[in-house]
């Protein structure tokens, strides 16, 4: 069984169990991000600078990778340090940085609901680049599974949960009782296409270089997050006036940073030992965790659309990873 077919080649049962546990943990942490971030809101807004949180996340990942190498959890390669192999990760950091900033600019040219629905097109762009750049071929069954995954994300974004009728506007309902009308401008559509392309390219390119290099994952991450820290430090410095670096941080904000940092490291393991397609399934499956936590922590009500999206995700997983 290959990685793309849902397994890890040659893994004994204990290692297969650890791999499965890592996938479930990554799914849970990815799904917890939005609810945890919503709990940070004060008077309907995030009280800290988003660029501070991103920079702290990248710095935390960098320190965790350095710690893994220092304590010997992963072996430093013998001989001359392979610093030349760090260069390709600069492009990865640049692509991820561009993608994160595009998300912000997209909100100027379309409403959030339209963005949430149409951003699922990145599943298609990632699959296309995965086949073109890595030379993999998807069967008709696997292609149908990815289409179902896109449909599930679109359904969930269009109405997976709602606030109780008598509830006051909360963190996830900034528009209150007057939701923003659906709209998208021609420039917004072009930026969305660019966003989906860069999202797929960053994932596939990072997978490519991680698998080509015969280096420990912690060292590869050290290269990647060093560039990430440098890039986000520049973005923070150029973000203009705003709250101080740690101003507005609460316990929930610290949890958001730690959650994102650990999940980023888990995702890098998925990219090295799994595939970009595995990452797509993790992100899509995390919608279920997101909805359940939103219902428990934020008192949002699940709708029939949520259960339809969950059914489609389950069907997609069975089609892609199940036996023909």
Coordinates of C-alpha atoms in Angstrom, one line a residue:
X1 CA 0.0 0.0 0.0
X2 CA 1.5 3.4 -1.0
X3 CA 1.3 6.6 0.9
X4 CA -1.2 8.0 -1.7
X5 CA -3.4 5.0 -1.2
X6 CA -3.7 5.7 2.5
X7 CA -0.9 3.8 4.1
X8 CA 2.8 4.0 4.9
X9 CA 4.9 1.5 3.0
X10 CA 6.6 -1.1 5.1
X11 CA 5.5 0.3 8.4
X12 CA 5.0 -2.1 11.3
X13 CA 1.8 -1.9 13.3
X14 CA 3.2 0.3 16.1
X15 CA 4.5 2.8 13.6
X16 CA 1.3 2.7 11.6
X17 CA -0.6 3.3 14.8
X18 CA 1.6 6.4 15.5
X19 CA 1.1 7.7 12.0
X20 CA -2.7 7.3 12.3
X21 CA -2.6 9.0 15.7
X22 CA -0.6 11.9 14.2
X23 CA -3.2 12.3 11.4
X24 CA -6.1 12.5 13.9
X25 CA -4.1 14.9 16.2
X26 CA -3.3 17.2 13.2
X27 CA -7.0 17.1 12.2
X28 CA -8.1 18.0 15.7
X29 CA -5.6 20.8 16.1
X30 CA -6.4 22.3 12.6
X31 CA -10.1 22.3 13.4
X32 CA -9.6 23.9 16.8
X33 CA -7.8 27.0 15.4
X34 CA -10.9 29.0 14.5
X35 CA -12.9 28.4 17.7
X36 CA -9.8 29.2 19.8
X37 CA -9.2 32.3 17.8
X38 CA -12.9 33.3 18.3
X39 CA -12.4 33.0 22.1
X40 CA -9.7 35.6 21.9
X41 CA -12.1 38.3 20.6
X42 CA -12.8 41.3 22.7
X43 CA -15.8 43.4 21.7
X44 CA -16.0 41.5 18.4
X45 CA -12.4 41.9 17.3
X46 CA -9.0 40.3 17.8
X47 CA -7.2 42.5 20.4
X48 CA -3.7 41.7 19.2
X49 CA -1.8 42.3 16.0
X50 CA -2.2 39.2 13.7
X51 CA 1.3 39.7 12.4
X52 CA 2.6 39.3 16.0
X53 CA 0.8 36.0 16.3
X54 CA 2.1 34.7 13.0
X55 CA 5.7 35.8 13.9
X56 CA 5.4 34.1 17.3
X57 CA 4.1 30.9 15.7
X58 CA 7.0 30.8 13.3
X59 CA 9.5 31.5 16.1
X60 CA 8.0 28.8 18.2
X61 CA 8.3 26.2 15.4
X62 CA 11.9 27.3 14.8
X63 CA 12.8 26.8 18.5
X64 CA 11.1 23.4 18.7
X65 CA 13.0 22.2 15.7
X66 CA 16.3 23.5 17.2
X67 CA 15.5 21.7 20.4
X68 CA 14.8 18.4 18.6
X69 CA 18.3 18.6 17.0
X70 CA 20.1 19.7 20.2
X71 CA 18.7 16.9 22.4
X72 CA 19.4 14.3 19.7
X73 CA 15.8 13.4 18.9
X74 CA 16.8 13.6 15.3
X75 CA 20.4 13.1 14.2
X76 CA 22.4 16.0 12.7
X77 CA 23.9 14.9 9.4
X78 CA 27.6 14.0 9.4
X79 CA 30.3 16.0 7.6
X80 CA 29.9 19.6 6.4
X81 CA 26.6 21.2 7.4
X82 CA 24.4 21.1 4.3
X83 CA 23.7 24.9 4.3
X84 CA 23.3 24.9 0.5
X85 CA 20.2 22.7 0.8
X86 CA 18.6 25.5 2.8
X87 CA 18.1 27.7 -0.2
X88 CA 15.1 26.0 -1.7
X89 CA 13.1 26.6 1.5
X90 CA 13.3 30.3 0.9
X91 CA 10.8 29.9 -1.9
X92 CA 8.6 27.8 0.3
X93 CA 8.6 30.5 3.0
X94 CA 7.9 33.2 0.3
X95 CA 5.0 31.2 -1.1
X96 CA 3.4 30.6 2.3
X97 CA 3.9 34.3 3.2
X98 CA 2.3 35.5 0.0
X99 CA -0.6 33.1 0.5
X100 CA -1.2 34.3 4.0
X101 CA -1.3 37.9 2.9
X102 CA -3.5 37.2 0.0
X103 CA -6.2 35.9 2.4
X104 CA -6.2 39.4 4.0
X105 CA -6.5 41.3 0.7
X106 CA -9.2 39.0 -0.7
X107 CA -11.6 40.2 2.0
X108 CA -11.5 43.7 0.3
X109 CA -13.0 42.4 -2.9
X110 CA -15.6 39.8 -1.8
X111 CA -17.7 38.9 1.2
X112 CA -16.4 36.3 3.7
X113 CA -19.1 33.7 2.7
X114 CA -18.1 33.9 -0.9
X115 CA -14.4 33.5 0.0
X116 CA -15.1 30.5 2.2
X117 CA -17.0 28.8 -0.5
X118 CA -14.8 29.6 -3.5
X119 CA -11.5 29.0 -1.6
X120 CA -12.3 25.3 -1.8
X121 CA -11.1 25.5 -5.4
X122 CA -7.6 25.2 -3.9
X123 CA -8.3 21.5 -3.5
X124 CA -8.5 21.2 -7.3
X125 CA -5.5 23.3 -7.9
X126 CA -3.4 21.3 -5.4
X127 CA -4.5 18.0 -7.0
X128 CA -3.7 19.3 -10.5
X129 CA -0.2 20.5 -9.5
X130 CA 0.4 17.3 -7.5
X131 CA -0.1 15.3 -10.7
X132 CA 1.8 17.7 -13.0
X133 CA 4.8 18.4 -10.7
X134 CA 5.2 15.1 -8.9
X135 CA 4.2 12.8 -11.8
X136 CA 1.4 11.1 -9.9
X137 CA -1.8 10.0 -11.7
X138 CA -5.1 9.9 -10.0
X139 CA -7.8 7.4 -10.8
X140 CA -11.3 8.3 -11.7
X141 CA -12.3 7.1 -8.3
X142 CA -9.8 9.4 -6.6
X143 CA -10.7 12.3 -8.8
X144 CA -14.4 11.9 -7.7
X145 CA -13.3 11.8 -4.1
X146 CA -11.6 15.1 -4.4
X147 CA -14.6 16.6 -6.1
X148 CA -16.7 15.4 -3.2
X149 CA -14.2 17.0 -0.8
X150 CA -14.6 20.4 -2.6
X151 CA -18.4 20.1 -2.5
X152 CA -18.2 19.3 1.2
X153 CA -16.2 22.4 1.9
X154 CA -18.5 24.5 -0.1
X155 CA -21.6 23.2 1.6
X156 CA -20.1 23.6 5.1
X157 CA -18.9 27.2 4.3
X158 CA -22.4 28.1 3.0
X159 CA -24.2 27.2 6.2
X160 CA -22.7 24.5 8.4
X161 CA -23.8 26.2 11.6
X162 CA -25.7 29.2 12.8
X163 CA -26.2 31.3 15.9
X164 CA -29.4 30.7 18.0
X165 CA -32.1 33.1 17.0
X166 CA -32.3 34.9 20.4
X167 CA -28.5 35.0 20.8
X168 CA -26.5 38.2 20.6
X169 CA -23.9 38.7 17.8
X170 CA -20.7 36.9 18.8
X171 CA -17.2 36.4 17.6
X172 CA -18.0 34.4 14.6
X173 CA -20.9 36.6 13.6
X174 CA -19.3 40.0 13.2
X175 CA -22.1 41.2 10.9
X176 CA -24.7 40.6 13.5
X177 CA -28.3 40.6 12.3
X178 CA -27.3 42.4 9.0
X179 CA -25.1 40.0 7.1
X180 CA -22.9 41.3 4.4
X181 CA -24.5 40.7 0.9
X182 CA -22.8 38.2 -1.3
X183 CA -20.5 39.8 -3.8
X184 CA -17.2 39.4 -5.7
X185 CA -15.4 41.8 -8.0
X186 CA -13.5 40.8 -11.1
X187 CA -10.2 41.7 -9.4
X188 CA -11.3 39.6 -6.4
X189 CA -11.9 36.6 -8.7
X190 CA -8.5 37.0 -10.2
X191 CA -6.9 37.2 -6.8
X192 CA -8.9 34.2 -5.7
X193 CA -7.5 32.2 -8.6
X194 CA -4.0 33.4 -7.7
X195 CA -4.6 32.4 -4.1
X196 CA -5.7 28.9 -5.1
X197 CA -2.7 28.5 -7.4
X198 CA -0.2 29.6 -4.8
X199 CA -1.8 27.5 -2.1
X200 CA -1.4 24.4 -4.3
X201 CA 2.1 25.3 -5.5
X202 CA 3.4 26.0 -1.9
X203 CA 2.1 22.6 -0.8
X204 CA 3.4 20.6 -3.7
X205 CA 6.7 22.4 -3.9
X206 CA 7.4 21.9 -0.2
X207 CA 6.6 18.2 -0.5
X208 CA 8.9 17.9 -3.5
X209 CA 12.0 19.4 -1.8
X210 CA 11.4 17.6 1.5
X211 CA 11.2 14.2 -0.2
X212 CA 14.2 14.9 -2.5
X213 CA 16.6 15.9 0.2
X214 CA 18.0 13.1 2.4
X215 CA 18.0 15.3 5.5
X216 CA 16.3 14.8 8.9
X217 CA 12.9 16.5 9.0
X218 CA 13.9 18.7 12.0
X219 CA 16.8 20.2 10.0
X220 CA 14.5 20.8 7.0
X221 CA 12.0 22.6 9.2
X222 CA 14.9 24.6 10.8
X223 CA 15.7 25.9 7.3
X224 CA 12.0 26.6 6.4
X225 CA 11.1 28.4 9.6
X226 CA 14.3 30.4 9.7
X227 CA 13.2 32.0 6.4
X228 CA 9.7 32.1 7.8
X229 CA 10.8 34.1 10.8
X230 CA 12.9 36.5 8.7
X231 CA 10.0 37.1 6.3
X232 CA 7.4 37.6 9.0
X233 CA 9.7 39.8 11.0
X234 CA 9.8 42.1 7.9
X235 CA 6.1 41.9 7.5
X236 CA 5.6 42.8 11.2
X237 CA 8.0 45.8 10.9
X238 CA 6.2 47.1 7.8
X239 CA 2.7 46.6 9.1
X240 CA 2.4 50.1 10.4
X241 CA 1.1 51.4 13.8
X242 CA -0.9 49.2 16.0
X243 CA -0.9 47.4 19.3
X244 CA 2.5 46.4 20.8
X245 CA 4.2 43.1 20.0
X246 CA 2.5 41.2 22.9
X247 CA -0.3 43.7 23.7
X248 CA -3.7 42.1 23.9
X249 CA -2.4 38.5 24.3
X250 CA -4.4 36.3 26.6
X251 CA -4.3 32.7 27.6
X252 CA -6.4 31.8 24.6
X253 CA -4.0 33.7 22.3
X254 CA -1.0 31.7 23.7
X255 CA -3.0 28.5 23.0
X256 CA -3.7 29.6 19.4
X257 CA 0.1 30.2 18.9
X258 CA 1.1 26.9 20.4
X259 CA -1.7 25.0 18.6
X260 CA -0.6 26.5 15.2
X261 CA 3.1 25.8 15.9
X262 CA 2.7 22.2 16.9
X263 CA 0.2 21.6 14.0
X264 CA 2.7 23.1 11.6
X265 CA 5.3 20.6 12.6
X266 CA 2.8 17.8 12.3
X267 CA 1.9 19.0 8.8
X268 CA 5.5 19.0 7.8
X269 CA 5.7 15.4 8.8
X270 CA 2.7 14.7 6.6
X271 CA 4.4 16.5 3.7
X272 CA 7.6 14.5 4.1
X273 CA 6.1 11.0 4.8
X274 CA 2.6 11.4 3.3
X275 CA 1.5 13.7 0.5
X276 CA -0.2 17.0 -0.4
X277 CA -3.4 15.0 -0.9
X278 CA -3.2 13.6 2.6
X279 CA -2.9 17.2 3.8
X280 CA -6.1 18.1 1.8
X281 CA -8.0 15.4 3.6
X282 CA -6.7 16.6 7.0
X283 CA -7.8 20.2 6.3
X284 CA -11.2 19.1 5.0
X285 CA -11.8 16.6 7.9
X286 CA -11.0 19.3 10.4
X287 CA -14.2 21.1 9.4
X288 CA -16.0 18.5 11.5
X289 CA -13.9 19.3 14.5
X290 CA -14.3 23.0 13.9
X291 CA -18.1 22.7 13.9
X292 CA -18.3 20.5 17.0
X293 CA -16.0 22.8 19.0
X294 CA -18.0 25.8 17.7
X295 CA -21.2 24.2 19.0
X296 CA -19.6 23.4 22.4
X297 CA -17.5 26.5 23.0
X298 CA -19.5 29.2 21.1
X299 CA -23.0 27.8 21.4
X300 CA -23.5 27.7 17.7
X301 CA -26.2 25.4 16.3
X302 CA -25.3 22.7 13.7
X303 CA -27.5 22.6 10.7
X304 CA -28.5 19.9 8.3
X305 CA -25.9 21.2 5.9
X306 CA -23.2 20.3 8.4
X307 CA -24.3 16.7 8.4
X308 CA -24.4 16.6 4.6
X309 CA -20.8 18.0 4.5
X310 CA -19.7 15.4 7.0
X311 CA -21.3 12.6 5.0
X312 CA -19.5 13.9 1.8
X313 CA -16.2 14.0 3.6
X314 CA -16.6 10.4 4.9
X315 CA -17.6 9.2 1.4
X316 CA -14.6 11.0 -0.1
X317 CA -12.2 9.3 2.4
X318 CA -13.7 5.9 1.5
X319 CA -13.5 6.5 -2.2
X320 CA -9.9 7.7 -2.1
X321 CA -8.3 5.4 0.4
X322 CA -10.7 2.4 0.3
X323 CA -10.1 -0.7 -1.8
X324 CA -11.7 -0.5 -5.3

